[in-house]
Amino acid sequence: GESVGLHLPTLSVQEGDNSIINCAYSNSASDYFIWYKQESGKGPQFIIDIRSNMDKRQGQRVTVLLNKTVKHLSLQIAATQPGDSAVYFCAENPNYGGATNKLIFGTGTLLAVQP
Amino acid sequence: DAGVTQSPTHLIKTRGQQVTLRCSPISGHKSVSWYQQVLGQGPQFIFQYYEKEERGRGNFPDRFSARQFPNYSSELNVNALLLGDSALYLCASSSTGLNTEAFFGQGTRLTVV
């Protein structure tokens, strides 16, 4: 749902390990979801998206899983690299209608990759 | 192809002043959305424009306004600036108005003093 607070959850992993970042979304009517990566001082970078008629989608080194029953998204990053260090946001489109592409962002998770 | 471009990259304004931020979407994209990102939080939706019409508005006061031009570029205006308006303002570009990938620019860092 809406992001709150100043203290980001942090996930610390070793280089080469797999990372799993989780996100709970708020609106059961949401039918489109995106994961973004944001490095310090930069805008969010599109990673991967998934629509509500899918449970899983794979990209290059990344996989997104969607569980609509519990309103949960996860982003899996294989063989995590130092360049993956960033804040990761999930975003949902609650599809309020009227051709609105409003995205609601989650709190964000800081991924710290240890060399 | 150029990505989403925003100008200026940084801006310092005094309380009570007005500011205009600019965004050029990816070539061929007809939808532009604006977001405000306060430090430590996720982006918050302000406006969406598609084909020069407002298609959505977030929970922001009337001091915030925007428009989209025939070439699909957009401006965000904020009047009577408050200290709390200090944030990173992001523009997102998408090809259509609904449920498509939204690509963000680098943002404009606004500091109100």
Coordinates of N, CA and C in Angstrom, one line a residue:
Chain A
G1 N 0.8 -1.2 0.0 CA 0.0 0.0 0.0 C 0.9 1.3 0.0
E2 N 0.4 2.3 0.6 CA 1.1 3.6 0.6 C 2.4 3.4 1.5
S3 N 3.4 3.9 1.0 CA 4.7 3.8 1.8 C 4.6 4.7 3.0
V4 N 5.1 4.2 4.1 CA 5.1 5.0 5.3 C 6.5 4.9 6.0
G5 N 6.8 5.9 6.9 CA 8.0 5.8 7.7 C 9.3 6.1 7.0
L6 N 10.3 6.3 7.8 CA 11.6 6.7 7.2 C 12.6 5.6 7.3
H7 N 12.3 4.5 8.0 CA 13.3 3.4 8.1 C 12.9 2.3 7.2
L8 N 13.7 2.1 6.1 CA 13.4 1.1 5.2 C 13.8 -0.2 5.7
P9 N 13.0 -1.3 5.4 CA 13.5 -2.6 5.7 C 14.7 -2.9 4.8
T10 N 15.7 -3.6 5.4 CA 16.9 -3.9 4.7 C 17.2 -5.3 4.6
L11 N 17.6 -5.7 3.4 CA 18.0 -7.1 3.1 C 19.5 -7.1 2.8
S12 N 20.2 -7.8 3.5 CA 21.7 -7.9 3.3 C 22.0 -9.3 2.8
V13 N 22.7 -9.4 1.6 CA 23.0 -10.7 1.1 C 24.5 -10.7 0.6
Q14 N 25.0 -11.8 0.5 CA 26.4 -12.0 -0.1 C 26.3 -12.0 -1.6
E15 N 27.3 -11.5 -2.2 CA 27.5 -11.5 -3.6 C 27.4 -13.0 -4.1
G16 N 26.6 -13.2 -5.1 CA 26.4 -14.5 -5.7 C 25.2 -15.3 -5.1
D17 N 24.7 -14.8 -4.0 CA 23.5 -15.5 -3.4 C 22.3 -15.0 -4.2
N18 N 21.2 -15.7 -4.0 CA 19.9 -15.3 -4.5 C 19.2 -14.4 -3.5
S19 N 18.5 -13.4 -4.0 CA 17.8 -12.4 -3.1 C 16.3 -12.6 -3.3
I20 N 15.5 -12.4 -2.2 CA 14.1 -12.4 -2.4 C 13.5 -11.2 -1.6
I21 N 12.9 -10.3 -2.3 CA 12.3 -9.1 -1.8 C 10.8 -9.3 -1.8
N22 N 10.2 -9.0 -0.7 CA 8.7 -9.2 -0.6 C 8.0 -7.9 -0.5
C23 N 6.7 -8.0 -0.9 CA 5.8 -6.8 -0.9 C 4.4 -7.2 -0.7
A24 N 3.7 -6.6 0.2 CA 2.3 -6.8 0.4 C 1.5 -5.6 -0.2
Y25 N 0.6 -5.9 -1.1 CA -0.2 -4.8 -1.7 C -1.5 -4.6 -1.1
S26 N -2.2 -3.5 -1.3 CA -3.3 -3.2 -0.5 C -4.7 -3.4 -1.1
N27 N -4.8 -3.3 -2.5 CA -6.1 -3.3 -3.1 C -6.3 -4.6 -3.9
S28 N -7.3 -5.3 -3.5 CA -7.6 -6.6 -4.2 C -8.1 -6.4 -5.6
A29 N -8.4 -5.2 -6.0 CA -8.8 -4.9 -7.4 C -7.7 -4.6 -8.3
S30 N -6.5 -4.4 -7.7 CA -5.3 -4.1 -8.5 C -5.0 -5.3 -9.5
D31 N -4.8 -4.9 -10.7 CA -4.6 -5.9 -11.8 C -3.3 -5.8 -12.5
Y32 N -2.4 -4.9 -12.1 CA -1.1 -4.7 -12.7 C -0.1 -4.3 -11.7
F33 N 1.1 -4.9 -11.8 CA 2.1 -4.7 -10.8 C 3.5 -4.5 -11.4
I34 N 4.3 -3.6 -10.8 CA 5.6 -3.4 -11.4 C 6.6 -3.4 -10.2
W35 N 7.8 -3.9 -10.5 CA 8.9 -3.7 -9.6 C 9.9 -2.7 -10.2
Y36 N 10.3 -1.8 -9.3 CA 11.3 -0.8 -9.6 C 12.5 -0.9 -8.8
K37 N 13.7 -0.5 -9.4 CA 14.9 -0.4 -8.6 C 15.3 1.1 -8.6
Q38 N 15.6 1.6 -7.4 CA 16.0 3.0 -7.4 C 17.4 3.2 -6.7
E39 N 18.3 3.7 -7.4 CA 19.6 4.0 -6.9 C 19.6 5.4 -6.3
S40 N 20.6 5.7 -5.4 CA 20.6 7.0 -4.8 C 20.7 8.1 -5.8
G41 N 19.8 9.1 -5.6 CA 19.9 10.3 -6.5 C 19.3 10.1 -7.9
K42 N 18.7 8.9 -8.1 CA 18.2 8.6 -9.5 C 16.7 8.3 -9.4
G43 N 16.0 8.4 -10.5 CA 14.6 8.0 -10.6 C 14.5 6.5 -10.6
P44 N 13.3 6.0 -10.3 CA 13.0 4.5 -10.3 C 13.2 3.9 -11.7
Q45 N 13.9 2.8 -11.7 CA 14.2 2.1 -13.0 C 13.3 0.9 -13.1
F46 N 12.5 0.8 -14.2 CA 11.6 -0.4 -14.4 C 12.5 -1.7 -14.4
I47 N 12.0 -2.7 -13.7 CA 12.7 -4.0 -13.7 C 11.8 -5.0 -14.4
I48 N 10.6 -5.2 -13.9 CA 9.7 -6.3 -14.5 C 8.3 -6.0 -14.0
D49 N 7.3 -6.4 -14.8 CA 5.9 -6.2 -14.5 C 5.2 -7.5 -14.6
I50 N 4.0 -7.6 -14.0 CA 3.2 -8.8 -14.1 C 1.7 -8.3 -14.0
R51 N 0.9 -9.0 -14.7 CA -0.6 -8.8 -14.7 C -1.3 -9.8 -13.8
S52 N -2.5 -9.5 -13.4 CA -3.1 -10.3 -12.4 C -3.6 -11.6 -12.9
N53 N -3.5 -11.8 -14.2 CA -3.9 -13.1 -14.8 C -2.7 -14.1 -14.8
M54 N -1.6 -13.7 -14.2 CA -0.4 -14.5 -14.2 C 0.0 -14.7 -12.7
D55 N 0.7 -15.8 -12.4 CA 1.3 -16.1 -11.1 C 2.8 -15.8 -11.1
K56 N 3.4 -15.9 -12.2 CA 4.9 -15.8 -12.3 C 5.3 -15.3 -13.6
R57 N 6.4 -14.5 -13.5 CA 7.0 -14.0 -14.8 C 8.5 -13.9 -14.6
Q58 N 9.2 -14.3 -15.6 CA 10.7 -14.3 -15.5 C 11.3 -13.3 -16.5
G59 N 12.4 -12.7 -16.0 CA 13.2 -11.8 -16.8 C 14.6 -12.3 -16.8
Q60 N 15.5 -11.4 -17.1 CA 16.9 -11.7 -17.0 C 17.4 -11.6 -15.6
R61 N 17.6 -12.7 -14.9 CA 18.1 -12.9 -13.5 C 17.0 -12.5 -12.5
V62 N 15.8 -12.1 -13.0 CA 14.8 -11.7 -12.0 C 13.5 -12.5 -12.3
T63 N 12.8 -12.8 -11.2 CA 11.5 -13.5 -11.3 C 10.5 -12.8 -10.4
V64 N 9.3 -12.5 -10.9 CA 8.3 -11.9 -10.0 C 7.2 -13.0 -9.8
L65 N 6.8 -13.1 -8.5 CA 5.7 -14.1 -8.2 C 4.6 -13.3 -7.6
L66 N 3.4 -13.6 -8.0 CA 2.2 -12.9 -7.5 C 1.2 -13.9 -6.9
N67 N 0.9 -13.6 -5.6 CA -0.1 -14.5 -4.9 C -1.3 -13.6 -4.6
K68 N -2.3 -13.7 -5.4 CA -3.5 -12.8 -5.2 C -4.3 -13.1 -4.0
T69 N -4.2 -14.4 -3.6 CA -5.0 -14.8 -2.4 C -4.6 -14.0 -1.2
V70 N -3.3 -13.8 -1.0 CA -2.9 -13.1 0.2 C -2.3 -11.7 -0.2
K71 N -2.5 -11.3 -1.4 CA -2.1 -10.0 -1.9 C -0.6 -9.8 -1.6
H72 N 0.2 -10.6 -2.2 CA 1.6 -10.6 -2.0 C 2.4 -10.8 -3.3
L73 N 3.4 -10.0 -3.4 CA 4.3 -10.0 -4.5 C 5.7 -10.3 -4.0
S74 N 6.5 -11.0 -4.8 CA 7.9 -11.1 -4.5 C 8.8 -10.9 -5.7
L75 N 10.0 -10.4 -5.5 CA 11.0 -10.3 -6.5 C 12.2 -11.1 -6.2
Q76 N 12.5 -12.1 -7.0 CA 13.7 -12.9 -6.8 C 14.8 -12.5 -7.8
I77 N 16.0 -12.2 -7.2 CA 17.1 -11.9 -8.0 C 18.1 -13.0 -7.9
A78 N 18.5 -13.6 -9.0 CA 19.5 -14.7 -9.0 C 20.9 -14.1 -9.1
A79 N 21.8 -14.8 -8.4 CA 23.2 -14.5 -8.4 C 23.4 -13.0 -8.2
T80 N 23.0 -12.5 -7.0 CA 23.0 -11.1 -6.7 C 24.4 -10.5 -6.9
Q81 N 24.5 -9.3 -7.5 CA 25.8 -8.6 -7.8 C 25.8 -7.3 -7.0
P82 N 27.0 -6.8 -6.8 CA 27.1 -5.5 -6.1 C 26.3 -4.4 -6.8
G83 N 26.2 -4.4 -8.1 CA 25.4 -3.4 -8.8 C 23.9 -3.5 -8.6
D84 N 23.5 -4.6 -7.9 CA 22.1 -4.7 -7.6 C 21.7 -4.0 -6.3
S85 N 22.7 -3.5 -5.6 CA 22.5 -2.7 -4.4 C 21.7 -1.4 -4.7
A86 N 20.5 -1.3 -4.1 CA 19.6 -0.2 -4.3 C 18.4 -0.4 -3.5
V87 N 17.4 0.6 -3.6 CA 16.1 0.4 -2.9 C 15.2 -0.1 -4.0
Y88 N 14.4 -1.2 -3.6 CA 13.5 -1.8 -4.5 C 12.0 -1.5 -4.1
F89 N 11.2 -1.0 -5.0 CA 9.8 -0.7 -4.7 C 8.9 -1.6 -5.6
C90 N 7.9 -2.1 -4.9 CA 6.8 -2.7 -5.7 C 5.7 -1.6 -5.9
A91 N 5.0 -1.7 -7.0 CA 4.0 -0.7 -7.3 C 2.8 -1.4 -7.8
E92 N 1.6 -1.0 -7.4 CA 0.3 -1.6 -7.9 C -0.5 -0.6 -8.6
N93 N -1.3 -1.0 -9.6 CA -2.2 -0.1 -10.3 C -3.6 -0.6 -9.8
P94 N -4.3 0.2 -8.9 CA -5.6 -0.2 -8.4 C -6.7 -0.1 -9.5
N95 N -6.3 0.4 -10.6 CA -7.3 0.4 -11.8 C -8.6 1.0 -11.3
Y96 N -8.6 2.3 -10.9 CA -9.8 3.0 -10.5 C -10.7 3.3 -11.7
G97 N -10.2 3.0 -12.9 CA -11.0 3.3 -14.1 C -10.7 4.7 -14.7
G98 N -11.4 5.0 -15.8 CA -11.1 6.3 -16.4 C -9.8 6.3 -17.0
A99 N -9.2 5.2 -17.4 CA -7.9 5.1 -18.1 C -6.8 5.8 -17.2
T100 N -6.9 5.6 -15.9 CA -5.9 6.2 -15.0 C -4.8 5.2 -14.8
N101 N -3.5 5.6 -15.0 CA -2.4 4.7 -14.7 C -1.7 5.1 -13.4
K102 N -2.5 5.3 -12.4 CA -1.9 5.6 -11.1 C -1.3 4.4 -10.5
L103 N -0.1 4.6 -10.0 CA 0.7 3.6 -9.3 C 0.8 3.9 -7.9
I104 N 0.5 2.9 -7.0 CA 0.7 3.1 -5.6 C 1.9 2.3 -5.2
F105 N 2.9 3.0 -4.6 CA 4.2 2.4 -4.3 C 4.2 1.8 -2.8
G106 N 4.9 0.7 -2.7 CA 5.1 0.1 -1.4 C 6.2 0.9 -0.6
T107 N 6.5 0.4 0.5 CA 7.5 1.1 1.4 C 8.9 1.1 0.9
G108 N 9.3 0.1 0.1 CA 10.6 0.0 -0.4 C 11.5 -0.9 0.5
T109 N 12.4 -1.6 -0.1 CA 13.4 -2.4 0.6 C 14.7 -2.1 0.1
L110 N 15.6 -1.9 1.1 CA 17.0 -1.6 0.7 C 17.8 -2.9 0.6
L111 N 18.3 -3.2 -0.6 CA 19.1 -4.4 -0.8 C 20.6 -4.0 -0.7
A112 N 21.3 -4.6 0.2 CA 22.7 -4.3 0.4 C 23.5 -5.6 0.1
V113 N 24.3 -5.6 -1.0 CA 25.0 -6.7 -1.4 C 26.5 -6.6 -0.9
Q114 N 26.8 -7.6 -0.1 CA 28.2 -7.6 0.5 C 29.1 -8.4 -0.4
P115 N 30.3 -7.8 -0.8 CA 31.2 -8.5 -1.7 C 31.9 -9.7 -1.0
Chain B
D1 N 17.0 6.0 -28.6 CA 16.0 6.9 -28.2 C 16.2 7.5 -26.8
A2 N 15.9 8.8 -26.7 CA 16.1 9.4 -25.4 C 15.0 8.9 -24.4
G3 N 15.4 8.8 -23.1 CA 14.4 8.4 -22.1 C 13.6 9.6 -21.7
V4 N 13.0 9.5 -20.6 CA 12.2 10.6 -20.0 C 13.2 11.7 -19.5
T5 N 13.0 12.9 -20.0 CA 13.9 14.0 -19.6 C 13.1 15.0 -18.7
Q6 N 13.8 15.4 -17.6 CA 13.2 16.4 -16.7 C 14.1 17.5 -16.6
S7 N 13.5 18.7 -16.4 CA 14.4 19.9 -16.1 C 13.6 20.8 -15.2
P8 N 14.4 21.6 -14.3 CA 15.8 21.4 -14.1 C 16.1 20.2 -13.2
T9 N 17.3 19.8 -13.0 CA 17.6 18.7 -12.1 C 17.6 19.1 -10.7
H10 N 18.0 20.3 -10.4 CA 17.9 20.8 -9.0 C 17.4 22.2 -9.0
L11 N 16.7 22.5 -7.9 CA 16.1 23.8 -7.8 C 16.0 24.2 -6.3
I12 N 16.3 25.4 -6.0 CA 16.1 25.9 -4.6 C 15.2 27.1 -4.7
K13 N 14.1 27.1 -3.9 CA 13.1 28.2 -3.9 C 12.8 28.6 -2.5
T14 N 12.3 29.8 -2.4 CA 11.9 30.3 -1.0 C 10.4 30.1 -0.8
R15 N 10.1 29.9 0.5 CA 8.7 29.7 0.8 C 7.8 30.8 0.2
G16 N 6.7 30.4 -0.3 CA 5.7 31.4 -0.9 C 5.9 31.6 -2.4
Q17 N 7.1 31.2 -2.9 CA 7.3 31.3 -4.4 C 6.6 30.2 -5.1
Q18 N 6.7 30.4 -6.5 CA 6.0 29.4 -7.4 C 7.1 28.7 -8.2
V19 N 6.9 27.5 -8.6 CA 7.9 26.8 -9.4 C 7.2 26.0 -10.5
T20 N 7.9 25.9 -11.6 CA 7.4 25.1 -12.8 C 8.5 24.1 -13.1
L21 N 8.1 22.8 -13.2 CA 8.9 21.7 -13.5 C 8.5 21.2 -14.9
R22 N 9.5 20.7 -15.6 CA 9.2 20.3 -17.0 C 9.6 18.8 -17.3
C23 N 8.8 18.2 -18.2 CA 9.0 16.8 -18.5 C 8.8 16.6 -19.9
S24 N 9.7 15.8 -20.6 CA 9.5 15.3 -21.9 C 9.4 13.8 -21.9
P25 N 8.3 13.2 -22.4 CA 8.2 11.8 -22.3 C 9.0 11.1 -23.4
I26 N 9.1 9.8 -23.3 CA 9.7 9.0 -24.4 C 9.0 9.2 -25.7
S27 N 9.7 9.3 -26.7 CA 9.1 9.5 -28.0 C 8.0 8.5 -28.3
G28 N 6.9 9.0 -28.7 CA 5.8 8.0 -29.0 C 4.8 7.8 -27.8
H29 N 5.3 8.2 -26.6 CA 4.4 8.0 -25.4 C 3.5 9.2 -25.3
K30 N 2.2 8.9 -25.0 CA 1.2 9.9 -24.9 C 0.8 10.2 -23.5
S31 N 1.3 9.5 -22.5 CA 0.8 9.7 -21.1 C 2.0 10.1 -20.3
V32 N 1.7 11.1 -19.5 CA 2.7 11.6 -18.5 C 2.1 11.6 -17.1
S33 N 2.8 11.1 -16.1 CA 2.3 11.2 -14.8 C 3.4 11.9 -13.9
W34 N 2.9 12.5 -12.9 CA 3.8 13.2 -11.9 C 3.7 12.6 -10.6
Y35 N 4.9 12.4 -9.9 CA 4.9 11.8 -8.6 C 5.8 12.7 -7.7
Q36 N 5.5 12.7 -6.4 CA 6.4 13.4 -5.4 C 7.0 12.3 -4.5
Q37 N 8.3 12.4 -4.4 CA 9.0 11.4 -3.5 C 9.7 12.2 -2.4
V38 N 9.2 12.0 -1.2 CA 9.9 12.6 0.0 C 11.0 11.6 0.4
L39 N 12.0 12.1 1.0 CA 13.2 11.3 1.3 C 12.8 10.1 2.2
G40 N 13.2 8.9 1.8 CA 12.9 7.8 2.7 C 11.5 7.1 2.4
Q41 N 10.8 7.6 1.4 CA 9.5 7.1 1.1 C 9.4 6.8 -0.4
G42 N 8.3 6.0 -0.7 CA 8.0 5.7 -2.1 C 7.4 6.9 -2.8
P43 N 7.4 7.0 -4.1 CA 6.7 8.0 -4.8 C 5.2 8.1 -4.6
Q44 N 4.7 9.3 -4.5 CA 3.2 9.5 -4.3 C 2.7 10.1 -5.6
F45 N 1.6 9.6 -6.1 CA 1.0 10.0 -7.3 C 0.4 11.4 -7.1
I46 N 0.7 12.3 -8.1 CA 0.1 13.7 -8.1 C -0.9 13.8 -9.2
F47 N -0.5 13.6 -10.5 CA -1.4 13.7 -11.6 C -1.0 12.7 -12.7
Q48 N -2.0 12.4 -13.6 CA -1.7 11.8 -14.8 C -2.4 12.5 -15.9
Y49 N -1.7 12.7 -17.1 CA -2.3 13.3 -18.3 C -2.1 12.3 -19.4
Y50 N -3.2 12.2 -20.2 CA -3.2 11.3 -21.4 C -3.9 12.1 -22.5
E51 N -3.2 12.2 -23.6 CA -3.7 12.9 -24.8 C -4.2 14.3 -24.3
K52 N -3.4 14.9 -23.5 CA -3.6 16.3 -23.1 C -4.8 16.5 -22.1
E53 N -5.4 15.4 -21.7 CA -6.5 15.5 -20.7 C -6.0 14.9 -19.3
E54 N -6.5 15.5 -18.3 CA -6.2 15.0 -16.9 C -7.0 13.7 -16.8
R55 N -6.3 12.7 -16.4 CA -7.0 11.4 -16.2 C -6.9 10.9 -14.8
G56 N -6.2 11.6 -13.9 CA -6.2 11.2 -12.5 C -5.5 12.2 -11.7
R57 N -5.9 12.3 -10.5 CA -5.3 13.3 -9.5 C -5.2 12.6 -8.2
G58 N -4.1 12.8 -7.6 CA -3.8 12.3 -6.2 C -4.3 13.3 -5.2
N59 N -4.0 12.9 -3.9 CA -4.4 13.7 -2.8 C -3.5 14.8 -2.5
F60 N -3.4 15.8 -3.4 CA -2.6 17.0 -3.2 C -3.4 18.2 -3.3
P61 N -3.0 19.3 -2.6 CA -3.8 20.5 -2.6 C -3.9 21.2 -4.0
D62 N -4.8 22.2 -4.1 CA -4.9 22.9 -5.4 C -3.7 23.7 -5.8
R63 N -2.8 23.9 -4.9 CA -1.6 24.6 -5.2 C -0.8 23.9 -6.3
F64 N -1.1 22.6 -6.4 CA -0.4 21.8 -7.5 C -1.3 21.8 -8.7
S65 N -0.7 22.1 -9.8 CA -1.5 22.0 -11.1 C -0.5 21.5 -12.2
A66 N -1.1 21.0 -13.3 CA -0.2 20.5 -14.4 C -1.0 20.7 -15.7
R67 N -0.2 20.5 -16.7 CA -0.8 20.5 -18.1 C 0.1 19.7 -19.0
Q68 N -0.5 19.3 -20.1 CA 0.2 18.6 -21.1 C 0.0 19.3 -22.5
F69 N 1.1 19.4 -23.2 CA 1.1 20.1 -24.4 C 0.9 19.2 -25.6
P70 N 0.6 19.8 -26.8 CA 0.3 19.0 -28.0 C 1.5 18.0 -28.3
N71 N 2.7 18.3 -28.0 CA 3.8 17.4 -28.2 C 4.0 16.4 -27.1
Y72 N 3.0 16.4 -26.2 CA 2.9 15.4 -25.0 C 3.9 15.8 -23.9
S73 N 4.7 16.8 -24.0 CA 5.5 17.2 -22.9 C 4.5 17.8 -21.8
S74 N 5.1 18.0 -20.6 CA 4.2 18.4 -19.5 C 4.9 19.3 -18.6
E75 N 4.1 20.1 -17.9 CA 4.6 21.0 -16.8 C 3.9 20.7 -15.6
L76 N 4.6 20.8 -14.5 CA 4.0 20.7 -13.1 C 4.2 22.1 -12.5
N77 N 3.2 22.7 -12.0 CA 3.3 24.0 -11.3 C 2.9 23.8 -9.8
V78 N 3.7 24.4 -9.0 CA 3.4 24.4 -7.6 C 3.4 25.9 -7.1
N79 N 2.3 26.4 -6.6 CA 2.2 27.7 -6.1 C 2.4 27.8 -4.6
A80 N 2.7 29.0 -4.1 CA 2.8 29.2 -2.6 C 3.6 28.1 -1.9
L81 N 4.8 27.9 -2.3 CA 5.6 26.8 -1.8 C 5.7 26.8 -0.3
L82 N 5.6 25.6 0.2 CA 5.8 25.3 1.7 C 7.1 24.5 1.8
L83 N 7.7 24.6 3.1 CA 8.9 23.8 3.3 C 8.6 22.3 3.0
G84 N 7.4 21.8 3.3 CA 7.1 20.4 3.1 C 7.0 20.0 1.7
D85 N 7.1 21.0 0.7 CA 7.1 20.6 -0.7 C 8.4 20.2 -1.1
S86 N 9.4 20.3 -0.3 CA 10.8 19.9 -0.6 C 10.7 18.4 -0.9
A87 N 11.2 17.9 -2.1 CA 11.1 16.5 -2.4 C 11.7 16.4 -3.8
L88 N 11.8 15.1 -4.2 CA 12.2 14.7 -5.6 C 10.9 14.6 -6.4
Y89 N 10.7 15.4 -7.4 CA 9.5 15.3 -8.3 C 9.9 14.5 -9.5
L90 N 9.1 13.5 -9.7 CA 9.4 12.5 -10.8 C 8.3 12.5 -11.8
C91 N 8.7 12.4 -13.1 CA 7.8 12.3 -14.2 C 7.9 10.9 -14.7
A92 N 6.8 10.3 -15.0 CA 6.7 8.9 -15.6 C 6.0 9.0 -17.0
S93 N 6.5 8.3 -17.9 CA 6.0 8.3 -19.3 C 5.5 6.9 -19.6
S94 N 4.3 6.8 -20.2 CA 3.8 5.5 -20.7 C 3.1 5.7 -22.0
S95 N 3.1 4.6 -22.7 CA 2.6 4.7 -24.1 C 1.1 5.0 -24.2
T96 N 0.4 4.4 -23.3 CA -1.1 4.6 -23.3 C -1.5 5.0 -21.8
G97 N -2.7 5.2 -21.6 CA -3.2 5.7 -20.3 C -3.3 4.6 -19.2
L98 N -3.3 3.4 -19.6 CA -3.8 2.4 -18.6 C -2.9 1.1 -18.7
N99 N -2.4 0.7 -17.5 CA -1.8 -0.6 -17.3 C -0.7 -0.9 -18.3
T100 N 0.2 0.0 -18.5 CA 1.4 -0.3 -19.3 C 2.6 0.2 -18.5
E101 N 3.7 -0.3 -19.0 CA 5.0 0.1 -18.3 C 5.1 1.6 -18.1
A102 N 5.5 2.0 -17.0 CA 5.7 3.5 -16.7 C 7.2 3.6 -16.5
F103 N 7.8 4.5 -17.3 CA 9.3 4.7 -17.2 C 9.5 6.1 -16.6
F104 N 10.4 6.2 -15.6 CA 10.6 7.4 -14.9 C 11.8 8.2 -15.4
G105 N 11.8 9.5 -15.2 CA 12.9 10.3 -15.5 C 13.8 10.4 -14.2
Q106 N 14.8 11.2 -14.3 CA 15.8 11.2 -13.1 C 15.2 12.1 -12.0
G107 N 14.2 12.9 -12.3 CA 13.6 13.7 -11.3 C 14.2 15.1 -11.2
T108 N 13.4 16.0 -10.5 CA 13.9 17.3 -10.2 C 13.9 17.4 -8.7
R109 N 15.0 17.7 -8.1 CA 15.2 17.8 -6.7 C 14.8 19.3 -6.3
L110 N 13.7 19.5 -5.6 CA 13.2 20.8 -5.2 C 13.5 21.0 -3.7
T111 N 14.2 22.0 -3.4 CA 14.4 22.4 -2.0 C 13.8 23.7 -1.7
V112 N 12.9 23.8 -0.7 CA 12.2 25.0 -0.3 C 12.8 25.5 1.0
V113 N 13.3 26.7 1.0 CA 14.0 27.2 2.2 C 13.2 28.4 2.8

